[in-house]
Coordinates of C-alpha atoms in Angstrom, one line a residue:
M1 CA -0.1 -0.3 0.2
M2 CA 2.3 2.5 -1.2
G3 CA 5.0 2.1 1.2
L4 CA 2.8 2.2 4.6
S5 CA 2.8 -0.7 6.0
F6 CA -0.4 -1.5 8.8
H7 CA -0.9 -4.8 10.8
L8 CA -5.0 -5.0 11.9
C9 CA -5.9 -6.6 14.9
F10 CA -9.5 -7.8 15.6
L11 CA -10.6 -9.3 19.0
V12 CA -13.5 -11.5 19.2
L13 CA -15.4 -12.3 23.0
C14 CA -18.2 -15.0 23.5
G15 CA -21.9 -12.9 23.9
S16 CA -24.7 -14.2 25.9
L17 CA -27.3 -16.3 25.0
I18 CA -29.6 -14.0 24.0
I19 CA -33.1 -15.6 24.8
P20 CA -36.1 -14.2 22.4
T21 CA -38.3 -12.2 24.1
K22 CA -42.0 -10.2 22.9
C23 CA -41.3 -6.5 22.0
L24 CA -43.7 -3.9 20.2
A25 CA -43.1 -3.7 16.9
Q26 CA -41.8 -0.3 15.9
T27 CA -39.4 -0.8 19.4
C28 CA -38.1 -4.4 17.3
L29 CA -34.8 -4.4 15.5
P30 CA -34.2 -6.6 12.3
E31 CA -32.5 -10.5 13.6
D32 CA -29.4 -9.2 11.2
H33 CA -29.2 -6.0 12.3
V34 CA -25.6 -4.8 13.8
A35 CA -24.5 -1.5 15.1
L36 CA -21.6 0.1 14.3
F37 CA -19.7 2.4 17.0
I38 CA -16.5 4.4 16.4
F39 CA -13.9 5.7 19.3
G40 CA -10.8 7.2 18.3
D41 CA -9.1 9.6 17.2
S42 CA -8.7 12.0 13.7
L43 CA -8.2 8.7 11.9
F44 CA -11.8 8.5 13.0
D45 CA -13.4 11.5 13.3
A46 CA -16.1 12.0 10.9
G47 CA -16.4 16.0 13.1
N48 CA -16.8 16.2 16.6
N49 CA -14.2 18.7 17.0
N50 CA -16.5 20.9 14.8
Y51 CA -18.5 20.8 18.2
I52 CA -15.9 21.5 21.0
N53 CA -13.6 24.6 22.3
T54 CA -10.6 23.5 20.1
T55 CA -7.4 25.0 18.1
T56 CA -7.7 24.9 14.4
D57 CA -4.6 22.6 15.0
F58 CA -7.4 19.3 15.7
Q59 CA -10.5 20.9 13.1
A60 CA -10.5 20.0 9.4
N61 CA -13.8 22.4 8.7
V62 CA -12.0 24.3 6.1
W63 CA -11.4 23.9 2.6
P64 CA -10.1 21.9 0.4
Y65 CA -10.9 18.9 3.2
G66 CA -13.7 17.0 1.7
E67 CA -13.2 18.1 -1.7
T68 CA -13.1 14.5 -3.1
F69 CA -16.3 13.0 -1.9
F70 CA -18.5 15.6 0.3
K71 CA -17.8 18.6 -2.3
Y72 CA -17.7 20.5 1.2
P73 CA -15.3 20.6 4.5
T74 CA -17.3 18.1 6.9
G75 CA -15.0 17.7 9.4
R76 CA -13.1 15.0 8.4
P77 CA -9.1 15.3 8.2
S78 CA -9.6 13.8 4.9
D79 CA -10.2 14.5 1.0
G80 CA -13.2 12.6 1.5
R81 CA -14.6 9.8 3.2
L82 CA -12.7 7.9 6.2
I83 CA -12.5 4.5 7.4
P84 CA -15.4 3.8 9.3
D85 CA -17.6 5.7 7.0
F86 CA -16.7 2.9 4.2
I87 CA -17.1 0.0 6.9
A88 CA -20.2 1.3 7.3
E89 CA -21.4 1.1 4.0
Y90 CA -20.0 -2.2 2.9
A91 CA -22.2 -3.2 6.4
K92 CA -25.1 -1.4 4.9
L93 CA -25.4 1.0 7.3
P94 CA -26.1 4.9 7.0
L95 CA -22.6 7.4 7.4
T96 CA -22.4 7.7 11.1
P97 CA -22.3 11.6 11.9
P98 CA -20.5 13.0 14.5
Y99 CA -22.0 12.6 18.1
L100 CA -22.1 16.1 18.9
H101 CA -23.5 17.3 15.7
P102 CA -26.0 19.5 16.8
A103 CA -29.1 18.6 14.4
G104 CA -30.6 16.5 16.6
Y105 CA -29.5 13.0 15.4
H106 CA -30.5 10.4 17.8
R107 CA -30.6 7.2 14.9
Y108 CA -28.6 5.3 17.9
T109 CA -29.7 1.8 16.6
D110 CA -27.4 2.3 14.0
G111 CA -24.5 2.9 16.0
A112 CA -22.4 6.4 17.2
N113 CA -19.2 8.1 16.4
F114 CA -17.3 9.2 19.5
A115 CA -14.1 10.0 17.6
S116 CA -11.9 13.5 18.2
S117 CA -8.9 14.4 15.9
G118 CA -5.9 14.5 18.2
A119 CA -7.6 12.5 21.3
G120 CA -5.2 9.7 23.1
A121 CA -6.3 7.1 25.2
L122 CA -4.4 9.3 27.8
V123 CA -6.4 12.4 29.3
E124 CA -2.9 14.4 29.3
T125 CA -2.5 14.1 26.3
H126 CA -3.5 17.6 24.5
P127 CA -5.8 17.9 27.4
G128 CA -8.9 20.6 27.1
F129 CA -8.8 20.5 23.1
V130 CA -9.5 17.7 22.0
I131 CA -12.6 14.2 23.5
D132 CA -10.3 11.3 24.9
L133 CA -11.2 8.6 25.2
N134 CA -12.5 8.6 28.8
T135 CA -14.9 11.3 27.6
Q136 CA -15.6 9.2 24.6
L137 CA -16.2 6.3 27.3
K138 CA -19.2 8.6 28.9
Y139 CA -20.9 9.5 25.6
F140 CA -21.6 5.8 24.5
K141 CA -23.1 5.7 28.1
N142 CA -25.3 8.3 27.3
V143 CA -26.1 6.6 24.2
E144 CA -27.0 3.0 26.1
T145 CA -29.3 5.0 28.2
M146 CA -31.3 7.4 25.1
L147 CA -31.9 3.2 23.3
K148 CA -33.0 2.0 26.4
R149 CA -35.6 4.9 26.9
K150 CA -36.0 4.6 22.7
V151 CA -36.2 0.4 21.9
G152 CA -36.2 -0.8 25.6
E153 CA -33.9 -2.4 28.2
T154 CA -34.4 -5.7 25.9
Q155 CA -33.8 -4.7 22.8
A156 CA -31.2 -2.1 23.2
K157 CA -28.6 -5.1 25.3
K158 CA -29.2 -7.1 22.8
L159 CA -27.7 -4.1 20.0
L160 CA -24.7 -2.9 22.7
S161 CA -24.0 -7.3 22.3
R162 CA -24.4 -7.7 18.3
A163 CA -22.6 -4.2 17.7
V164 CA -18.9 -4.1 16.9
Y165 CA -17.1 -1.9 18.4
L166 CA -14.4 0.3 16.2
I167 CA -11.8 1.5 18.0
N168 CA -8.3 3.5 16.6
I169 CA -6.7 5.4 19.4
G170 CA -2.7 5.6 20.6
G171 CA -0.5 7.5 18.0
N172 CA -1.6 10.9 19.1
D173 CA -0.2 9.9 22.9
Y174 CA 2.8 8.3 21.2
L175 CA 4.0 11.5 18.9
A176 CA 2.5 14.1 22.4
P177 CA 6.5 13.5 24.0
F178 CA 8.1 15.2 20.6
T179 CA 5.6 17.8 19.7
T180 CA 4.4 19.2 22.5
N181 CA 6.6 20.8 25.8
S182 CA 4.4 18.4 28.2
S183 CA 6.5 18.3 31.2
V184 CA 4.0 15.0 32.5
L185 CA 4.6 13.0 28.9
R186 CA 8.1 12.9 29.5
S187 CA 8.3 12.4 33.3
Y188 CA 7.6 8.6 32.4
S189 CA 10.4 6.1 31.5
P190 CA 9.1 4.1 27.8
Q191 CA 7.7 1.6 29.2
E192 CA 6.1 2.9 31.9
Y193 CA 4.5 5.2 29.2
V194 CA 3.1 2.2 26.8
D195 CA 1.8 0.5 30.1
M196 CA -0.7 3.8 30.9
V197 CA -1.3 4.5 27.1
I198 CA -2.3 0.1 27.2
G199 CA -4.1 0.1 30.7
N200 CA -6.3 3.7 30.0
L201 CA -7.6 1.4 26.7
T202 CA -8.1 -1.7 28.6
T203 CA -9.9 0.0 31.6
V204 CA -12.6 1.6 28.8
I205 CA -12.6 -1.5 26.5
K206 CA -13.6 -3.6 30.4
E207 CA -16.3 -0.7 30.4
I208 CA -17.5 -1.3 27.3
H209 CA -18.0 -5.4 27.6
K210 CA -19.4 -4.8 30.7
K211 CA -22.4 -2.5 29.1
G212 CA -22.7 -5.9 26.2
G213 CA -20.2 -5.4 23.7
R214 CA -18.2 -8.5 22.5
K215 CA -17.4 -7.7 19.2
F216 CA -14.0 -5.6 19.3
G217 CA -12.3 -4.2 16.2
F218 CA -8.5 -1.8 17.1
L219 CA -6.2 -0.8 14.1
S220 CA -2.5 -1.0 15.2
V221 CA -0.9 2.1 15.7
A222 CA 1.0 3.0 12.4
P223 CA 4.4 3.5 11.6
L224 CA 4.9 6.8 13.1
G225 CA 8.0 7.8 11.7
F226 CA 5.8 7.6 7.4
F227 CA 4.6 10.7 8.3
P228 CA 5.1 13.5 6.2
Y229 CA 4.7 15.9 9.6
T230 CA 7.3 13.4 11.7
K231 CA 10.0 13.7 8.5
A232 CA 9.5 17.8 8.0
L233 CA 10.0 17.2 11.8
I234 CA 13.1 15.2 11.7
A235 CA 15.0 15.4 8.0
P236 CA 13.6 18.5 6.1
G237 CA 16.9 18.4 3.6
N238 CA 15.5 14.8 2.1
S239 CA 13.9 14.7 -1.4
F240 CA 11.6 10.8 -1.6
K241 CA 8.9 9.5 -3.6
E242 CA 5.6 11.4 -4.3
G243 CA 3.9 8.3 -2.0
K244 CA 5.8 9.7 1.5
M245 CA 4.9 13.1 0.4
A246 CA 1.2 15.0 1.7
C247 CA -1.5 16.1 -1.4
C248 CA -2.1 19.1 1.4
G249 CA 0.7 21.3 3.2
T250 CA 3.3 22.8 3.2
G251 CA 7.1 22.2 3.7
P252 CA 9.5 19.5 3.1
Y253 CA 7.1 16.9 1.6
R254 CA 4.4 19.3 2.3
G255 CA 4.5 17.8 6.4
I256 CA 4.1 21.6 7.7
P257 CA 0.4 20.9 8.9
S258 CA -1.1 24.1 7.0
C259 CA -3.5 22.4 4.7
G260 CA -6.8 24.9 3.9
G261 CA -4.2 27.8 6.1
K262 CA -6.1 26.8 8.9
R263 CA -2.7 27.2 11.5
S264 CA 0.0 29.6 12.2
V265 CA 1.2 28.6 8.7
K266 CA -1.1 30.5 6.3
E267 CA 0.0 29.1 3.1
Y268 CA -0.2 25.7 1.5
E269 CA 0.2 24.0 -1.5
L270 CA -2.4 21.3 -3.0
C271 CA -1.7 18.5 -5.6
G272 CA -4.0 18.4 -8.4
N273 CA -4.9 15.1 -7.5
A274 CA -5.5 13.1 -3.8
S275 CA -6.0 9.6 -4.9
E276 CA -2.6 9.7 -6.2
Y277 CA -1.4 10.4 -2.8
L278 CA -1.1 8.3 -0.1
F279 CA -1.3 11.1 2.5
F280 CA -4.0 13.9 2.0
D281 CA -2.2 16.5 4.4
S282 CA 0.7 16.2 6.8
I283 CA -0.5 13.2 8.9
H284 CA -3.7 11.9 7.4
P285 CA -4.8 9.7 4.8
S286 CA -6.4 10.5 1.7
E287 CA -9.6 9.0 0.5
K288 CA -8.3 6.7 -1.7
T289 CA -5.5 4.7 1.4
N290 CA -8.2 5.0 3.8
E291 CA -10.3 2.5 1.1
Q292 CA -7.6 0.6 0.8
L293 CA -7.5 0.3 4.6
A294 CA -11.4 -0.2 5.5
K295 CA -10.9 -3.6 2.5
L296 CA -8.5 -5.0 4.3
L297 CA -10.2 -4.7 7.4
W298 CA -13.6 -5.7 5.6
N299 CA -12.3 -9.1 4.0
G300 CA -8.8 -9.4 5.2
N301 CA -6.8 -12.2 5.3
L302 CA -4.9 -13.5 8.2
D303 CA -2.0 -11.5 7.0
V304 CA -3.5 -8.2 7.6
T305 CA -6.3 -9.0 10.4
W306 CA -6.3 -11.2 12.7
P307 CA -8.4 -13.7 14.2
Y308 CA -11.2 -12.3 12.2
N309 CA -11.8 -9.8 10.0
L310 CA -15.0 -7.0 10.0
K311 CA -17.5 -8.5 7.6
A312 CA -16.9 -11.5 9.8
L313 CA -17.5 -10.1 12.7
I314 CA -20.6 -8.6 11.3
E315 CA -21.7 -11.6 10.2
H316 CA -21.6 -13.4 13.5
K317 CA -24.5 -13.4 15.5

């Protein structure tokens, strides 16, 4: 995939026995219905950061974001759709809007997207500017309450047990010590730091499990040194192949995060065809890359997904 290798890992846990119960026609869900709940960072953020008090560093609500598919910026940090958008399509679900969308979208029987650009498993990662993973968990618990009110407790439990929970988190936790002045993040040994990140993620997974979650999909942390952003910071003198340069940005590899002129650097360059690029901006994949990754997530073999792909989790009763 154009020089970038991801290892994608999935976990499925045995579900509880579902005993058929009667329900009102207006609250019954189709027997094959599976919801998609999305947690994570900018790789999955459908626009939640549009609706929080944050800096433009963690937003993608300006042109040319969204230019390829939506034709306007939706808050997704790409030229078009993200991985969860493609997964929803493959699962025959509507695109999942951001949880914080103010339009009053409450069709949570299809799932919800809680992801936030810049977020980490640690509260200390970009505090005050993002929706950290613990807060995303609180939002999920709010959705659980709303589902019980809408479809009843029995149907809500069934929905949550059959849902797929797609999670991508950790990259910002590991980048933050090198890109911020936080002394807190630098006060731990590397092993202590990794243990904290994994520990926080584990706690959230256990909480979702308590609420009925049994089918989880995880993306492993990408090779952070391949991002145009990190290459621009570390080795600004080199030149590489087109696949290692961003479509939108400025500076070496277009790795300075200025796409859309929304950051401290207002000038930026934009390529003519984003689909020819691995990265759309300094750190985020293009829609074409997201589509390729989504296909691997959906029906990849054991070389790229383990022990199940998302199609198997969706179809698992």
